Short mmCIF file of C-alpha atoms in Angstrom, two decimals:
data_model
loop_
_atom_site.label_atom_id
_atom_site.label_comp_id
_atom_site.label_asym_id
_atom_site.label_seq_id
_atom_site.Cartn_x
_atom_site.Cartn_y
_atom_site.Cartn_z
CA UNK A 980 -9.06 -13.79 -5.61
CA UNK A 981 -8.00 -12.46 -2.21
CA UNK A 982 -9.94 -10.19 -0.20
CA UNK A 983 -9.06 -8.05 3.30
CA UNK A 984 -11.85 -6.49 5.19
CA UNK A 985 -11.22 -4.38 7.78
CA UNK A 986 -14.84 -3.79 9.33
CA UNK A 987 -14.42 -0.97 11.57
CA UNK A 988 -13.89 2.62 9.38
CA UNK A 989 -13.19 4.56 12.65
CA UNK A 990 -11.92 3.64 15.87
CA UNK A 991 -11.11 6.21 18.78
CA UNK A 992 -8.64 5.06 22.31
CA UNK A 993 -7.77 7.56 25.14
CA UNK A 994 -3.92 8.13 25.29
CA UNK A 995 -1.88 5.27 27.23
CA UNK A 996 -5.02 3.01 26.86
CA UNK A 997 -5.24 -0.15 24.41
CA UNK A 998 -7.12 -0.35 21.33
CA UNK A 999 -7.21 -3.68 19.03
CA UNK A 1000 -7.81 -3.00 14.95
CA UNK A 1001 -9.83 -5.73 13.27
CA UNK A 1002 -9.02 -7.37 10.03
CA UNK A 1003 -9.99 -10.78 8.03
CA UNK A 1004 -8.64 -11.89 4.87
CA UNK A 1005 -9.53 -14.67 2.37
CA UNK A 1006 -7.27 -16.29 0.11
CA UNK A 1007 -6.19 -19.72 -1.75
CA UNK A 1008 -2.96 -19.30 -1.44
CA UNK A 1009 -1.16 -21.52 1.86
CA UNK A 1010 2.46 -19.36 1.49
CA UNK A 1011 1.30 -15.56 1.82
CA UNK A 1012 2.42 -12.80 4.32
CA UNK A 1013 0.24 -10.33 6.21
CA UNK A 1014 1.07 -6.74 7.06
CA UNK A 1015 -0.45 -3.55 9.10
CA UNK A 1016 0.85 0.26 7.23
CA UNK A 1017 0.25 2.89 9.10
CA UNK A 1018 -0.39 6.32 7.22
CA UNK A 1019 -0.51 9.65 8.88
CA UNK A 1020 -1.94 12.39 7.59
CA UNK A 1021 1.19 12.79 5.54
CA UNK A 1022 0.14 10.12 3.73
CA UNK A 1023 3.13 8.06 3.90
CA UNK A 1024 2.95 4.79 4.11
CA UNK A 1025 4.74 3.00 7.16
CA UNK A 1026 5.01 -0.74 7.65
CA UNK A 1027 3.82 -1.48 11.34
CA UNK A 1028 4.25 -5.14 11.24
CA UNK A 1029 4.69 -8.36 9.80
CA UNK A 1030 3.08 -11.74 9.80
CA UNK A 1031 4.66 -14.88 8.29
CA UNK A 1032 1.57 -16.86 7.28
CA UNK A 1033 3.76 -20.24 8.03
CA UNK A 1034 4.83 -19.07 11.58
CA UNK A 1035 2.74 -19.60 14.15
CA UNK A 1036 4.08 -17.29 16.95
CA UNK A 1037 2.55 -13.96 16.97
CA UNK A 1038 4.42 -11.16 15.41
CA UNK A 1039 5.21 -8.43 18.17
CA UNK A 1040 7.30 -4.48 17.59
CA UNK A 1041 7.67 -2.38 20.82
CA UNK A 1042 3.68 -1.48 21.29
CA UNK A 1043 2.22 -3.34 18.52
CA UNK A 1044 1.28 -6.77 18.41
CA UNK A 1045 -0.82 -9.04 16.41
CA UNK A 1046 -2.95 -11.93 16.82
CA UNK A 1047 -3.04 -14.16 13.65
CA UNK A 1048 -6.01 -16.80 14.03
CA UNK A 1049 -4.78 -18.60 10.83
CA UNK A 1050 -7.55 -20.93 10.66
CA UNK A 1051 -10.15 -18.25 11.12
CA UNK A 1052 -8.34 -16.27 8.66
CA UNK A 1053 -7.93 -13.26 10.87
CA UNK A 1054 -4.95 -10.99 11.45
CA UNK A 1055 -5.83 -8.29 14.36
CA UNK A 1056 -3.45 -5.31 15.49
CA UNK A 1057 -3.21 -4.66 19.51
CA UNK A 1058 -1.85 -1.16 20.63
CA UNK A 1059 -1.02 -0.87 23.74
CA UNK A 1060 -0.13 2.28 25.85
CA UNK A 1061 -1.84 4.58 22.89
CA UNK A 1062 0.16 8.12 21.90
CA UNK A 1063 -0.96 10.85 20.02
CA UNK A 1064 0.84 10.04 17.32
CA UNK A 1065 -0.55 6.97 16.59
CA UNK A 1066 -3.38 8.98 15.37
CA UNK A 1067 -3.84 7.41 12.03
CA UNK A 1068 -5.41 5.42 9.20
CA UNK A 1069 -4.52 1.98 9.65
CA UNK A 1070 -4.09 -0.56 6.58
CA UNK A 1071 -4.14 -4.49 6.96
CA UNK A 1072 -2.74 -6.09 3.84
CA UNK A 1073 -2.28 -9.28 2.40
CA UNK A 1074 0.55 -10.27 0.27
CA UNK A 1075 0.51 -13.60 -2.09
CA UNK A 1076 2.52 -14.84 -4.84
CA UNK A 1077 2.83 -11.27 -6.58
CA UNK A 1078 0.59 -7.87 -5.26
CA UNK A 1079 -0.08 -6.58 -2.23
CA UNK A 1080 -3.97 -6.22 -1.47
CA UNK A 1081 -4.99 -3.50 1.01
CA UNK A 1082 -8.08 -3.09 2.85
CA UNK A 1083 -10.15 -0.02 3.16
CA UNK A 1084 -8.85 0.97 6.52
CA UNK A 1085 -9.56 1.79 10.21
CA UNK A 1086 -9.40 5.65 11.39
CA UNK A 1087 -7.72 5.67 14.59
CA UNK A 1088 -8.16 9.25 17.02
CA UNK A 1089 -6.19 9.09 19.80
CA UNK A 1090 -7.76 11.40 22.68
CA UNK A 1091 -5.61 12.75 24.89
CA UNK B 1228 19.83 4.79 1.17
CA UNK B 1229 17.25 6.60 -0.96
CA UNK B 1230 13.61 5.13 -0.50
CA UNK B 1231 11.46 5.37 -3.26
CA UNK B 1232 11.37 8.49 -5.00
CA UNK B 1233 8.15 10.01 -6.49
CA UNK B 1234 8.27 13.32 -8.86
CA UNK B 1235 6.19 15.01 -8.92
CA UNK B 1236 4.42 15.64 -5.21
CA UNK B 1237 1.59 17.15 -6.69
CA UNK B 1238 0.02 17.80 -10.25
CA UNK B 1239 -2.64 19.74 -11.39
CA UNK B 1240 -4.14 19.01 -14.84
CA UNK B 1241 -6.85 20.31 -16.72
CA UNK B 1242 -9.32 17.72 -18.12
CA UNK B 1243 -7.81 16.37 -21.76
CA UNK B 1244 -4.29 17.21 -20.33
CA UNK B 1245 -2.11 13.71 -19.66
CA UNK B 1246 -0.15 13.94 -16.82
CA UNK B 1247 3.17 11.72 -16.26
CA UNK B 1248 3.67 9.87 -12.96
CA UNK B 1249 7.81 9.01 -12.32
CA UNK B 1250 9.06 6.38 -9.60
CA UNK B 1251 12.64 5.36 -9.04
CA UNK B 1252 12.16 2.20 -6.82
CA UNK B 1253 14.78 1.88 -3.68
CA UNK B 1254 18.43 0.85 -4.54
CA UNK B 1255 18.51 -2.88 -5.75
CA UNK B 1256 14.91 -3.12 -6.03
CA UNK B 1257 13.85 -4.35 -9.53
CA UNK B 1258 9.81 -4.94 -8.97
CA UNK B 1259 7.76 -1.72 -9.07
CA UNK B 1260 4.19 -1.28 -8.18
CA UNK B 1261 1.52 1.37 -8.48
CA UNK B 1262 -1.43 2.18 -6.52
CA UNK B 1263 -4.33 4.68 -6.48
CA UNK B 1264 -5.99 6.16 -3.74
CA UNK B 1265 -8.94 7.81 -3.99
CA UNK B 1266 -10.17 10.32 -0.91
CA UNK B 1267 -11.25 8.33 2.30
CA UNK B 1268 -10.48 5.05 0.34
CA UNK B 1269 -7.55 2.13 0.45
CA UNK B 1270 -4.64 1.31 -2.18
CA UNK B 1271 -5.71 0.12 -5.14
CA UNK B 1272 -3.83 -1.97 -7.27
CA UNK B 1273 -3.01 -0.96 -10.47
CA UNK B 1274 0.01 -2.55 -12.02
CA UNK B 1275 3.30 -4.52 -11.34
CA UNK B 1276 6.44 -4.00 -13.05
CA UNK B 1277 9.79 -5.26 -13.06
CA UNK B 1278 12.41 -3.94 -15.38
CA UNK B 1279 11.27 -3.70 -18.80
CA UNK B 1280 8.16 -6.27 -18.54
CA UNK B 1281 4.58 -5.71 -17.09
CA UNK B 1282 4.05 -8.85 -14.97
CA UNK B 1283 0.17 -7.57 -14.03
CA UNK B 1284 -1.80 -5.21 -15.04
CA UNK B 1285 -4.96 -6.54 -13.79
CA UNK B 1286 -6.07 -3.20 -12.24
CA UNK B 1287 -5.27 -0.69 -14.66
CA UNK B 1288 -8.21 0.63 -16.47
CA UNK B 1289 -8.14 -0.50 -19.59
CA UNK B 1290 -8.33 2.83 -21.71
CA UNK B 1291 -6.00 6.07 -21.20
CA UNK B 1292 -3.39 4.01 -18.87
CA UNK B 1293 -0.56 3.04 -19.26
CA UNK B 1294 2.79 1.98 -17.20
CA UNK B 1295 6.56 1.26 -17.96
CA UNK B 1296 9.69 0.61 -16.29
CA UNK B 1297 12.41 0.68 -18.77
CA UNK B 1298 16.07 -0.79 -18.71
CA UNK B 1299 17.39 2.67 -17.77
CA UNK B 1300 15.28 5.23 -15.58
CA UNK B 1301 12.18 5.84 -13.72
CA UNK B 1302 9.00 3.79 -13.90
CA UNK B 1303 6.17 5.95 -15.62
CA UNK B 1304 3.02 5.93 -14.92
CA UNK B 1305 0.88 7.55 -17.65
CA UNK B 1306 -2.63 8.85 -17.67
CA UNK B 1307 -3.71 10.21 -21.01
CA UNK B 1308 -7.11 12.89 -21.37
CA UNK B 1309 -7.36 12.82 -17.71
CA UNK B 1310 -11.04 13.42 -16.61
CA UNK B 1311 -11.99 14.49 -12.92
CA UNK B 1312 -12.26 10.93 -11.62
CA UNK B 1313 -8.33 10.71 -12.26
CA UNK B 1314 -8.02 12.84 -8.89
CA UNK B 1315 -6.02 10.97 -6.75
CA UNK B 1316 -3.29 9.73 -4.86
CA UNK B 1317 -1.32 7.52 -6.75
CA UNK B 1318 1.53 5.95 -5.12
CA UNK B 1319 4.55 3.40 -6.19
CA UNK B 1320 6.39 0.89 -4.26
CA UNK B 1321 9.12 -1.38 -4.68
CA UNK B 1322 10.35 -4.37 -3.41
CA UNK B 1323 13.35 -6.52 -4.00
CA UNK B 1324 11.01 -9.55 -3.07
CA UNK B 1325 11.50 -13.06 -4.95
CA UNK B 1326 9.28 -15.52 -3.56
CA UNK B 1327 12.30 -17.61 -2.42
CA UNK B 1328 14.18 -15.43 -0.53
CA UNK B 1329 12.06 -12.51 0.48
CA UNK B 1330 9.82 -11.04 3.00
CA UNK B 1331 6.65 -9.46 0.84
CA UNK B 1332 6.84 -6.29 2.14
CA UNK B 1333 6.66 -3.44 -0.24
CA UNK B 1334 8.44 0.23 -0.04
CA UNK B 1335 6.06 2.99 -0.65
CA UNK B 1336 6.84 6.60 -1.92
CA UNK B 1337 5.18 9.52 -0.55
CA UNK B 1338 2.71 9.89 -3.17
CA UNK B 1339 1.93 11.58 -6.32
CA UNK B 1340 -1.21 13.91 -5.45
CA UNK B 1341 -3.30 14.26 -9.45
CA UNK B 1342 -5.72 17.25 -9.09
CA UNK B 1343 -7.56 17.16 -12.47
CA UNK B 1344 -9.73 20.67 -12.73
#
């Protein structure tokens, strides 16, 4: 089965600062992909980023950046110069063969 | 392009009552998925669909749900004698993802809010 753990429910960053979001995943699988959402308090869900399991370089978009440890089985997001609207719930997820599987998410406030 | 489309926004049910989740997946997406959220809690997985066949339905409870995605339509997610613990967020996303060719990442709606009183 394949399991994501994120083990921090809230985090908090003062505006422009950086925060990093922790998440570790378990699976069988050796072809999978990994993935942060976003969701506001709309409750959209946004894709953030996206990890290739097979490629080594880390995935990077504008502010957010990851660092994939492959062999520890951990996929962390970095945010750098924090906004207010990044104020969010933050979902790392782990996609296989078929389904997606979401952890239980981070809280981020964003103080200004 | 239309992203996924989710009628209705909200519902509100009493308990008994089934109530009728619709999803039209993103144009030239043919695998549909549904998830529940519960308050202060992650996506859940409840089913995958593509068009007319249930590939997994490994987290659908096993009494008083049921999902399709026929031929022609919206895929329906159905929740008969809804009880309190129904109350939820349930979303759908699609994906045009084959393992060869695609990228995993899945399309979400905005949500179908269930309020069961």
């Amino acid at each position: 089965a394949q399991t994501v753990t994120q083990s921090q429910p809230e985090m908090s960053v003062q505006e422009a600062e950086t925060v990093t979001l922790s998440c570790t995943y378990d699976t069988s699988e050796s072809d999978y992909y990994l993935f942060w959402y976003k969701q506001p308090p709309s409750r959209q869900m946004i894709l953030v980023i996206r990890q290739e399991a097979y490629k080594q370089q880390n995935a990077t978009e504008n502010r957010f950046s990851v660092n994939f440890q492959k062999a520890a089985k951990s996929f962390s997001l970095k945010i750098s110069d924090s906004q207010l609207g990044d104020a969010a719930m933050y979902f790392c997820a782990l996609g296989g063969s078929e389904k997606l599987v979401f952890g239980k998410g981070t809280k981020l406030t964003v103080n200004p | 392009n239309a992203g996924v489309m989710q009628n209705p926004r909200h519902l509100v049910r009493r308990r008994g009552q089934e109530a009728r989740l619709r999803c039209s997946p993103m144009k030239g997406h043919s695998h549909v998925y549904w998830y529940r959220q519960l308050p202060e809690e992650g996506l859940k997985f409840m089913v995958y669909l593509q068009k007319e066949n249930i590939i997994d339905e490994s987290g659908m409870p096993k009494e008083r749900f049921s999902a399709e995605f026929p031929k022609e339509g919206p895929s329906i997610l159905r929740i008969q004698q809804v009880v309190r613990g129904d109350s939820a967020a349930y979303f759908c996303a699609s994906s045009p993802w084959n393992r060869a060719t695609g990228t995993g990442e899945l399309f979400f709606g905005e949500g179908s809010r269930l309020t069961v009183l």
